[in-house]
PDB file of C-alpha atoms in Angstrom:
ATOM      1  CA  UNK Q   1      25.016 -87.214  40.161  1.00 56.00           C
ATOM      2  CA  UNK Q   2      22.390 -84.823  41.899  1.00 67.00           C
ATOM      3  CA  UNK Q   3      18.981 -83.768  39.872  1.00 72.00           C
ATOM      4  CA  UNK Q   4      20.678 -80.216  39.527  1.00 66.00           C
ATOM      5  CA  UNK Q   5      24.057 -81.563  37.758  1.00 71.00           C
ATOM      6  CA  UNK Q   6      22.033 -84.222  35.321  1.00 78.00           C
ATOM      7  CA  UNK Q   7      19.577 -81.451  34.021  1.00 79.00           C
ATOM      8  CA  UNK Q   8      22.841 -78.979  33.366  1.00 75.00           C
ATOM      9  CA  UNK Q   9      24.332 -82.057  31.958  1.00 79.00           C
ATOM     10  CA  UNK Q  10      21.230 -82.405  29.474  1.00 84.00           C
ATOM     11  CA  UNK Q  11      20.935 -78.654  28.770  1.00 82.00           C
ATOM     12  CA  UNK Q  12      24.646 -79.125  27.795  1.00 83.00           C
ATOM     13  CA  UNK Q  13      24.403 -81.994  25.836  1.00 85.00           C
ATOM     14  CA  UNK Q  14      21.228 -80.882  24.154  1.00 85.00           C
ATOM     15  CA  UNK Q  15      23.085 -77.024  22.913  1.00 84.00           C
ATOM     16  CA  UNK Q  16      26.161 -79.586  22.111  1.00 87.00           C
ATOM     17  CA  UNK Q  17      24.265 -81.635  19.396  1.00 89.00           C
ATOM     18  CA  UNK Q  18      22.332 -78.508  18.077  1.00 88.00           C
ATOM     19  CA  UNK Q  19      25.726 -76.579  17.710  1.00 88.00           C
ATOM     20  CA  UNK Q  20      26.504 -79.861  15.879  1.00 92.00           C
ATOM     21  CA  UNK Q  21      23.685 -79.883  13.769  1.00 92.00           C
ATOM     22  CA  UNK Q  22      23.781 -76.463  12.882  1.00 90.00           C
ATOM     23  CA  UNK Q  23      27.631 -76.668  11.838  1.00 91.00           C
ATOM     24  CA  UNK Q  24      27.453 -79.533  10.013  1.00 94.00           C
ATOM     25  CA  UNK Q  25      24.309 -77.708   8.094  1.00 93.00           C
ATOM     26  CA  UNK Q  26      26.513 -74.469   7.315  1.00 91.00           C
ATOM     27  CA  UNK Q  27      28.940 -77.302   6.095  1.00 93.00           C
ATOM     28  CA  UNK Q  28      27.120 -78.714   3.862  1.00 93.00           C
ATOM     29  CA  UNK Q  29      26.522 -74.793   2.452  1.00 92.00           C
ATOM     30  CA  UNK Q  30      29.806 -74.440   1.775  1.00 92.00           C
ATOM     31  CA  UNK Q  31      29.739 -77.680   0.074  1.00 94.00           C
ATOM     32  CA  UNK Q  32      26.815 -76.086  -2.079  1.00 94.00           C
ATOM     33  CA  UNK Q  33      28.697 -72.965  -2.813  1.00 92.00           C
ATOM     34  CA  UNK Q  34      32.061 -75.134  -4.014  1.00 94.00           C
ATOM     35  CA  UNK Q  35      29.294 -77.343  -6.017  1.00 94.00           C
ATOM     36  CA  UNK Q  36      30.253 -80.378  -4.558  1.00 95.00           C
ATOM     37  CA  UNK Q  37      28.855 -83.847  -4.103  1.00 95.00           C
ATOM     38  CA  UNK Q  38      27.351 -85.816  -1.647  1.00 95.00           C
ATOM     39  CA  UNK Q  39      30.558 -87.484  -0.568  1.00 96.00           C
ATOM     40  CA  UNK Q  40      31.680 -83.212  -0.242  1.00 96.00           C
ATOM     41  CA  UNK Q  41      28.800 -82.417   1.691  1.00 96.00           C
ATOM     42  CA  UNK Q  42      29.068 -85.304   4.125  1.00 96.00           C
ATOM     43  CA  UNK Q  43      32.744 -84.770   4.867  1.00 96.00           C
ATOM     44  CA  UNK Q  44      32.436 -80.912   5.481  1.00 96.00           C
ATOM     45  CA  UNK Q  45      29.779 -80.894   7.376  1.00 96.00           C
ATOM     46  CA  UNK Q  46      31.539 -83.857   9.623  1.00 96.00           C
ATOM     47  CA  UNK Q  47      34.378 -81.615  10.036  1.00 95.00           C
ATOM     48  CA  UNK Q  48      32.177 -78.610  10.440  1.00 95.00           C
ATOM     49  CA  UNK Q  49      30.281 -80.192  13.061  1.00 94.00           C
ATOM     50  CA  UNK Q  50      32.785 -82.117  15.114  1.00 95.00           C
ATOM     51  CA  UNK Q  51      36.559 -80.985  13.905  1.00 95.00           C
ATOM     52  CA  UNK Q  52      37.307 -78.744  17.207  1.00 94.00           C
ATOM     53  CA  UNK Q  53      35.989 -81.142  19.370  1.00 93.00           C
ATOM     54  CA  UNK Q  54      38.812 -84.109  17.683  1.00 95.00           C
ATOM     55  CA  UNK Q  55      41.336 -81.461  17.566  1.00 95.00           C
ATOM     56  CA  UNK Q  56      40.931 -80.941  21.578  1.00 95.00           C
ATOM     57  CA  UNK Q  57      40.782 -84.575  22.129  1.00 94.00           C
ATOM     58  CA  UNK Q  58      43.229 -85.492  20.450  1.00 94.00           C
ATOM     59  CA  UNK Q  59      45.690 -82.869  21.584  1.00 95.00           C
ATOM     60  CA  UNK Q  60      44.690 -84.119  25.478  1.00 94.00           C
ATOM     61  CA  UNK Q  61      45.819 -87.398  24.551  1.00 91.00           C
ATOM     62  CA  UNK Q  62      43.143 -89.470  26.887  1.00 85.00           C
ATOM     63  CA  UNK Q  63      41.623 -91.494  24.916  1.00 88.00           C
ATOM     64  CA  UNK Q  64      39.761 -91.886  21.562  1.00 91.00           C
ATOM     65  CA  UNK Q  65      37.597 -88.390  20.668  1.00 91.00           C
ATOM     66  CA  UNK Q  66      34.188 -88.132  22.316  1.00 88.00           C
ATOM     67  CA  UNK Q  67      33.016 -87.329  19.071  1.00 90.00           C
ATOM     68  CA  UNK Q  68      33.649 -90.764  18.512  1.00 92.00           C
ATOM     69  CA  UNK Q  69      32.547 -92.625  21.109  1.00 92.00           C
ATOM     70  CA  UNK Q  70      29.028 -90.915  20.746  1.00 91.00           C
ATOM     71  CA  UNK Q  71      27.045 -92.305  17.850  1.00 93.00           C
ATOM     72  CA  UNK Q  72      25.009 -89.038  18.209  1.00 94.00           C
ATOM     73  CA  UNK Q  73      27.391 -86.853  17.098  1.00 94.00           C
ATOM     74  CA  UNK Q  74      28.432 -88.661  14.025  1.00 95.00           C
ATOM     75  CA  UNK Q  75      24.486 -89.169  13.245  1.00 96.00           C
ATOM     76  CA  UNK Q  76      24.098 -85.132  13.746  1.00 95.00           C
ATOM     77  CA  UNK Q  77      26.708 -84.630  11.829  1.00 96.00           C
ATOM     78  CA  UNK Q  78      25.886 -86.702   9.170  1.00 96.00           C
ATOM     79  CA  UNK Q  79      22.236 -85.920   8.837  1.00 96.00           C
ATOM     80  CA  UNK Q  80      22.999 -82.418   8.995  1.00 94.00           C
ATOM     81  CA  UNK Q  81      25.210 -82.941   5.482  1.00 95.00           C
ATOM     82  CA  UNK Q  82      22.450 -84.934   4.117  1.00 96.00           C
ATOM     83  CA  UNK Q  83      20.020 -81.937   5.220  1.00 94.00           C
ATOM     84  CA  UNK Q  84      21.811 -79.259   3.441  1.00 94.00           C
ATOM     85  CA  UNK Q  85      22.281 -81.387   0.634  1.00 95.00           C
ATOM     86  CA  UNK Q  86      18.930 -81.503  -0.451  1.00 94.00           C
ATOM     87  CA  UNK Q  87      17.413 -77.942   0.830  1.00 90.00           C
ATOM     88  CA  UNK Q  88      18.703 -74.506  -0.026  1.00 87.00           C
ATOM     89  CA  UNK Q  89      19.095 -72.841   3.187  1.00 85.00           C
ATOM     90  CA  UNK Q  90      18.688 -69.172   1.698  1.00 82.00           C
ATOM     91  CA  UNK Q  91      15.125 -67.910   3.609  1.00 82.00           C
ATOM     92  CA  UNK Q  92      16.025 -65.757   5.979  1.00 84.00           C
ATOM     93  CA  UNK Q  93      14.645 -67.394   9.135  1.00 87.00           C
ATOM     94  CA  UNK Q  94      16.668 -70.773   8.713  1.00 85.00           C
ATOM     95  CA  UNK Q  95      19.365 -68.238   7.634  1.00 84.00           C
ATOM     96  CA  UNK Q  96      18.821 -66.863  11.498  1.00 88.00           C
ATOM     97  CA  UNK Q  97      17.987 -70.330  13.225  1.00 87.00           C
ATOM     98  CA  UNK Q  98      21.088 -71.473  12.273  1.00 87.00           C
ATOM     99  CA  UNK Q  99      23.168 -68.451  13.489  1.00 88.00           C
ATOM    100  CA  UNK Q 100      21.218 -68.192  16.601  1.00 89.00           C
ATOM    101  CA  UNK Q 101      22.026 -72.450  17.249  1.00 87.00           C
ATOM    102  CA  UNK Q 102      25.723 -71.431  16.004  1.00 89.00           C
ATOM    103  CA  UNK Q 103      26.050 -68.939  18.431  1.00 91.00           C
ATOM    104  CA  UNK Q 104      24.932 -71.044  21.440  1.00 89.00           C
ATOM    105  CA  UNK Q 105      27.649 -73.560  20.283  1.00 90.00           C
ATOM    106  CA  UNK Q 106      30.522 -71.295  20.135  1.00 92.00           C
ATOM    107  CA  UNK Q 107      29.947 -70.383  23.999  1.00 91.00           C
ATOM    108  CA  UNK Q 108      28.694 -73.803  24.719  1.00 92.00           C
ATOM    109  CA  UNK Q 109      31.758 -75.824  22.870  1.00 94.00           C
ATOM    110  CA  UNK Q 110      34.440 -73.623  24.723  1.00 94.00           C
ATOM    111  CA  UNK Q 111      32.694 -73.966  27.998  1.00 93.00           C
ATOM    112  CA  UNK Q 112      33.422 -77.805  27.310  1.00 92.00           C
ATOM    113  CA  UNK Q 113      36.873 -77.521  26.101  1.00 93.00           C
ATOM    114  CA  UNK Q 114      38.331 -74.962  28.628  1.00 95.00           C
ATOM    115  CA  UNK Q 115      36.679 -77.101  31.454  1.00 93.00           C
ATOM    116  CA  UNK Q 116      38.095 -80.647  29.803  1.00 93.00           C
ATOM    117  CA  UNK Q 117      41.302 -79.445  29.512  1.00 95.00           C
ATOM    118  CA  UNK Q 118      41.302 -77.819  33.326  1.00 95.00           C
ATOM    119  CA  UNK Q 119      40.402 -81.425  34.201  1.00 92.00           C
ATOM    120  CA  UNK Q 120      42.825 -83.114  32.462  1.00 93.00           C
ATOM    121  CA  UNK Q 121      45.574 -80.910  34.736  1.00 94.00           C
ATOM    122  CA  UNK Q 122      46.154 -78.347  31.996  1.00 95.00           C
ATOM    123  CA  UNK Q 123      46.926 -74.618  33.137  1.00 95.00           C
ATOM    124  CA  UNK Q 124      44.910 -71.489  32.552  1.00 95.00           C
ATOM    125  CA  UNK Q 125      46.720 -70.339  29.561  1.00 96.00           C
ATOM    126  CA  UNK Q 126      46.542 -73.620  27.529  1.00 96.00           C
ATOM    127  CA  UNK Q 127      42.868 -74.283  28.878  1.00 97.00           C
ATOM    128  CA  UNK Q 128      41.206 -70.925  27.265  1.00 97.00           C
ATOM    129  CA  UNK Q 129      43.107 -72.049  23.818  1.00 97.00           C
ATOM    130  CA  UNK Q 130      41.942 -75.731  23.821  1.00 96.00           C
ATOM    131  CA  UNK Q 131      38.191 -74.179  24.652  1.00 96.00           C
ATOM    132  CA  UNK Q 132      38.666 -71.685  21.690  1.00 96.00           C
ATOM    133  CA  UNK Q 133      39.860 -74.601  19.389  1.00 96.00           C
ATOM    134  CA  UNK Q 134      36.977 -76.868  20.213  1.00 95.00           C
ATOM    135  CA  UNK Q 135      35.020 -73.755  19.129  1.00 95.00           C
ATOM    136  CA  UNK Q 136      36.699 -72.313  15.804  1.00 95.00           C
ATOM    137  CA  UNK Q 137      38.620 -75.579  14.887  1.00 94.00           C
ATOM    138  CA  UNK Q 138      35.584 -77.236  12.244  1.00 94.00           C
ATOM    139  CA  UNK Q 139      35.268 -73.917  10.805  1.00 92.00           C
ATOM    140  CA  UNK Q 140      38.614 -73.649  10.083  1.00 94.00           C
ATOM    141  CA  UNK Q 141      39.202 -77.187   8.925  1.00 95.00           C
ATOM    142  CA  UNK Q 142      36.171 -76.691   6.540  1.00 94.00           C
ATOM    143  CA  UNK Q 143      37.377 -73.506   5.072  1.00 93.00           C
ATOM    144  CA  UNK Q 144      41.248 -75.375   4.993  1.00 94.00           C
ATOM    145  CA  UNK Q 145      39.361 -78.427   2.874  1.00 94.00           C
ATOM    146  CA  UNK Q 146      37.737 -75.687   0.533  1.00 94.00           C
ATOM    147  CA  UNK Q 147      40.900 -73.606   0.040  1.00 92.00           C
ATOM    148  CA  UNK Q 148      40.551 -70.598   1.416  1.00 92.00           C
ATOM    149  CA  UNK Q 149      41.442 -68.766   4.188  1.00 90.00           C
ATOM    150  CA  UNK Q 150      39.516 -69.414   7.527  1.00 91.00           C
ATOM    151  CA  UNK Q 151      37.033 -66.826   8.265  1.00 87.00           C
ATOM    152  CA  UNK Q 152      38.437 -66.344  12.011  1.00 88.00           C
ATOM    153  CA  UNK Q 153      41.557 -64.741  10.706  1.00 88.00           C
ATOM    154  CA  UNK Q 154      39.391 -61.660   9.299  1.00 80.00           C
ATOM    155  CA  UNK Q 155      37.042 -60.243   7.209  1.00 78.00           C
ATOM    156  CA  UNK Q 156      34.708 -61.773   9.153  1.00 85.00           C
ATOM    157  CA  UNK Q 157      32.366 -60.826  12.066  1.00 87.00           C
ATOM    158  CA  UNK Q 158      33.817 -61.647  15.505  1.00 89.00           C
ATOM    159  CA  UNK Q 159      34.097 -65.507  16.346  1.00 92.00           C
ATOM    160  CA  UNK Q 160      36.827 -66.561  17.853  1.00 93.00           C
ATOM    161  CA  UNK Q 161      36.556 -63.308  20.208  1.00 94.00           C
ATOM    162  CA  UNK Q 162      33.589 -64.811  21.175  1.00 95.00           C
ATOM    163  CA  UNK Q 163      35.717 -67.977  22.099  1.00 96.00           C
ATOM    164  CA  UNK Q 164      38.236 -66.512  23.776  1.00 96.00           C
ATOM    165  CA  UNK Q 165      35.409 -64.391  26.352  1.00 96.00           C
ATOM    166  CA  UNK Q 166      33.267 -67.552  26.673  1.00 96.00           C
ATOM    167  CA  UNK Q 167      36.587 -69.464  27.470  1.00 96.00           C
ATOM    168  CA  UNK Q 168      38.336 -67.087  30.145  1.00 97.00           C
ATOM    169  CA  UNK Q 169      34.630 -66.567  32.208  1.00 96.00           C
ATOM    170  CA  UNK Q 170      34.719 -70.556  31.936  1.00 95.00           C
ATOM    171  CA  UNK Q 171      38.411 -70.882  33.449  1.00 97.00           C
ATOM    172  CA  UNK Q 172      37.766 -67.959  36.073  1.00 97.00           C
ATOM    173  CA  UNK Q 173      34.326 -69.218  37.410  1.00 96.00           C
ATOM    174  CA  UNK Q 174      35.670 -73.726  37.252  1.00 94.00           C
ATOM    175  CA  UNK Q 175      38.868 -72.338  39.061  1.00 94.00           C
ATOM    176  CA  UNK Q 176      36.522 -70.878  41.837  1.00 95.00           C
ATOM    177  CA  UNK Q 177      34.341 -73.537  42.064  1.00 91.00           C
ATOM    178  CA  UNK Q 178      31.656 -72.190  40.304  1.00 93.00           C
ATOM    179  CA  UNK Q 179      31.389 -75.103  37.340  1.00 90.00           C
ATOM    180  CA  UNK Q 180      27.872 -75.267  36.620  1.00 88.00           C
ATOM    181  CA  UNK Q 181      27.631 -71.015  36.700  1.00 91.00           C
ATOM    182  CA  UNK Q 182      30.620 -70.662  34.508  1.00 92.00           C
ATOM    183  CA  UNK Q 183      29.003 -73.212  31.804  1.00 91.00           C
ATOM    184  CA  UNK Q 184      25.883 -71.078  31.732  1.00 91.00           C
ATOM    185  CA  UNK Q 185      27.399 -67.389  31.900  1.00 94.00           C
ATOM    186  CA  UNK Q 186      29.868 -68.954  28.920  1.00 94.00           C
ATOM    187  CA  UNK Q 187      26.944 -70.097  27.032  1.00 92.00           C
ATOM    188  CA  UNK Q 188      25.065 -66.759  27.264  1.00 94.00           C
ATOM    189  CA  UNK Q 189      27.900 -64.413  26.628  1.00 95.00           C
ATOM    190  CA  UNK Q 190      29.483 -66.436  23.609  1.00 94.00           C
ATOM    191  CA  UNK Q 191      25.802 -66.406  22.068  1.00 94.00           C
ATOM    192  CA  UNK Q 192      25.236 -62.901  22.612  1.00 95.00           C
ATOM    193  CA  UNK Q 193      28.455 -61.237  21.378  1.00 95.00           C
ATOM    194  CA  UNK Q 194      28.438 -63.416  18.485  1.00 94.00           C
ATOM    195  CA  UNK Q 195      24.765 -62.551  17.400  1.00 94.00           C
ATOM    196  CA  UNK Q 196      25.613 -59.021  18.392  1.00 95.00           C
ATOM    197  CA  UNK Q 197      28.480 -58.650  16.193  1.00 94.00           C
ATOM    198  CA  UNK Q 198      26.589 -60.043  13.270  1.00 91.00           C
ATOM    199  CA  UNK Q 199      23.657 -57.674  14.035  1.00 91.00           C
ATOM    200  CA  UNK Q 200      26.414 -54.312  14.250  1.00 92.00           C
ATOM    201  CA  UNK Q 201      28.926 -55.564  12.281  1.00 91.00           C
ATOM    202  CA  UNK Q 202      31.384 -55.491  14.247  1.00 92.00           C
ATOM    203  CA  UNK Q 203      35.098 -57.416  13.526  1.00 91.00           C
ATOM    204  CA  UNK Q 204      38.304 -56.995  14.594  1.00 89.00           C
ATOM    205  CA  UNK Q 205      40.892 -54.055  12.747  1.00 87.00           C
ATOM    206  CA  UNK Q 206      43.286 -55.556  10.167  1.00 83.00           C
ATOM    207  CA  UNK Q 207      46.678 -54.900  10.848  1.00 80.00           C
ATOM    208  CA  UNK Q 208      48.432 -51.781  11.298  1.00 77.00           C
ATOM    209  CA  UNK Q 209      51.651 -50.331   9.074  1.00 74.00           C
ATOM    210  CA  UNK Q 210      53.507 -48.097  11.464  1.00 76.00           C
ATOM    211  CA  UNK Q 211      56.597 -46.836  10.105  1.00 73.00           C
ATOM    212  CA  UNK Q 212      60.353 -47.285  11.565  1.00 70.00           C
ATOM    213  CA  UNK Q 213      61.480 -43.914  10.526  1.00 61.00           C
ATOM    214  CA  UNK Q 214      65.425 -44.356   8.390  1.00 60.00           C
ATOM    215  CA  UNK Q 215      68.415 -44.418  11.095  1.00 60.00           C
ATOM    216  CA  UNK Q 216      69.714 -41.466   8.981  1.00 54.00           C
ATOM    217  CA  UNK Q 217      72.757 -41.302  11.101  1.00 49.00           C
ATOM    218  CA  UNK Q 218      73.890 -44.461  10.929  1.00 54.00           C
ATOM    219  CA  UNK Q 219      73.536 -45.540   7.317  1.00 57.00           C
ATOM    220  CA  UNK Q 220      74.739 -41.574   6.111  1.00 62.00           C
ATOM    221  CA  UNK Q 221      78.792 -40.647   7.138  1.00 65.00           C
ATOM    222  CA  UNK Q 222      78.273 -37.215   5.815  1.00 68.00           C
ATOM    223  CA  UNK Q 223      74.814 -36.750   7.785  1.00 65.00           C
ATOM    224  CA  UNK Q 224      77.026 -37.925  10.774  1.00 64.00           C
ATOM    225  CA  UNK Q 225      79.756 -35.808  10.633  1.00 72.00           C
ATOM    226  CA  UNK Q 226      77.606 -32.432   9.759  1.00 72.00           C
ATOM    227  CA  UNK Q 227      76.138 -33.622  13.208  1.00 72.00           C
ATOM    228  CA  UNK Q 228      79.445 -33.383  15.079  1.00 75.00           C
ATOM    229  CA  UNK Q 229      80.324 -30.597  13.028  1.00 78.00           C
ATOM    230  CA  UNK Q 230      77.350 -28.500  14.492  1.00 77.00           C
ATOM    231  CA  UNK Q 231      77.759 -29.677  18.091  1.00 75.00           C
ATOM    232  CA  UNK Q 232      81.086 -28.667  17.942  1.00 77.00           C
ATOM    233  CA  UNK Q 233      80.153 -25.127  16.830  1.00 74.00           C
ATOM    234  CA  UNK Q 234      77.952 -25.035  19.577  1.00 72.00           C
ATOM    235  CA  UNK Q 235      79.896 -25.864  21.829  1.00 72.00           C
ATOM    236  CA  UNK Q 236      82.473 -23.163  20.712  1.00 71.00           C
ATOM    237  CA  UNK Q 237      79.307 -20.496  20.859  1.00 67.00           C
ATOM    238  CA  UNK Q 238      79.985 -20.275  16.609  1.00 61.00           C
ATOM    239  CA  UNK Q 239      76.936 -19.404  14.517  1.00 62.00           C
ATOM    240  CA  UNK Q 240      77.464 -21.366  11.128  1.00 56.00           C
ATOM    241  CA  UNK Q 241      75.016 -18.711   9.643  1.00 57.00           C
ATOM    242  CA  UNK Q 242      77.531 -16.271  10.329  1.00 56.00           C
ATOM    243  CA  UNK Q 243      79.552 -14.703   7.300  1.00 53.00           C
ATOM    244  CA  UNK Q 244      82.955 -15.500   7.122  1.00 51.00           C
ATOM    245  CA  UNK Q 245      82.582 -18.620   9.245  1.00 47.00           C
ATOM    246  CA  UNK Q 246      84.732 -21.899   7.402  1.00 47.00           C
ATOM    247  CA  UNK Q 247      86.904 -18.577   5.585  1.00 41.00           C
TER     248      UNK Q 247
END
């Protein structure tokens, strides 16, 4: 491994364990809100912090989780838990540390996923959605464990988008060679749409309620025959408006 590859492997590693970190913190915050325990705040924030990155491994079936295998994760994870258990992060600039250190994660963690799963022989398609799963899977786990409904699937400021962009620039640039590039772009452009949504707002439309307009002549004879009835008269050039027409 060249000087180049080891310092993006440490500039990965190093966002990786902060994204942890910072996950398993906003864990243990839910944990606060649902007035948990410690035993609560240490098992959200573990799934929090790590539960996309299990998901992924385990669904590539090679091996026990990295998540695992890594004492450093756990002890993130853990002391992240033990963090929010015993300071209220409601100041507004740990409120913003932790979203900025979230946001680097979510482009960071699908970087990692998309480019495991192209490594493992996946395709394209299935690479993107293992790279948005190592991304949005904690989250969702943690808001499964509490309940409720995961923040991804609305109502909340985009995520997952972020995800899915940081993921496809990921598959594009690893399938032209360009690994190291499409790590960093992913990184940069998952952070930044994420903070920029919070900032603006912005989230994705709820779902729409067009309406299938009533197949009035199939479910109404008498609508059907009046039908026939006045192509028939205009075929015969007779003008139903006229008097004495039906006499």
């Amino acid at each position: 491994m060249n000087t180049e590859s080891e310092t993006l492997f440490e500039i990965i590693r190093f966002v990786d364990l902060a994204g942890v970190l910072a996950n398993a913190i906003l864990g243990g915050v839910a944990a606060r809100t649902a007035r948990l325990d410690i035993v609560g705040f240490v098992v959200l924030a573990i799934m929090s912090g790590l539960g996309g990155g299990m998901i992924r491994d385990t669904l590539l079936q090679q091996g026990t989780p990295a998540a695992l295998l890594d004492p450093a994760y756990l002890i993130c994870a853990i002391l992240g838990g033990v963090i929010a258990y015993f300071v209220t992060f409601n100041g507004r600039w740990t409120r913003r540390v932790l979203l900025l250190l979230d946001a680097l994660a979510v482009g960071c963690w699908s970087a990692v996923g998309a480019q495991k799963a192209l490594e493992a022989g996946l395709g394209w398609l299935p690479a993107i959605l293992l790279g948005m799963i190592t991304a949005v899977g904690g989250g969702m786990v943690r808001d499964i464990m509490l309940l409720k409904v995961p923040t991804i699937f609305g109502g909340n400021t985009l995520y997952a988008t972020s995800a899915l962009l940081a993921s496809t620039e990921m598959v594009i640039l690893s399938k032209l060679g360009f690994v190291a590039i499409g790590t960093g772009v992913a990184i940069l452009s998952g952070a930044a749409l994420s903070l920029l949504a919070k900032r603006y707002g912005w989230i994705l439309p709820t779902g729409y309620a067009l309406r299938i307009p009533k197949p009035i002549l199939l479910l109404n004879p008498r609508a059907w025959r009046q039908r026939r009835l006045d192509a028939r008269n205009a075929r015969n050039g007779v003008n139903p408006d006229d008097p004495g027409v039906g006499v």
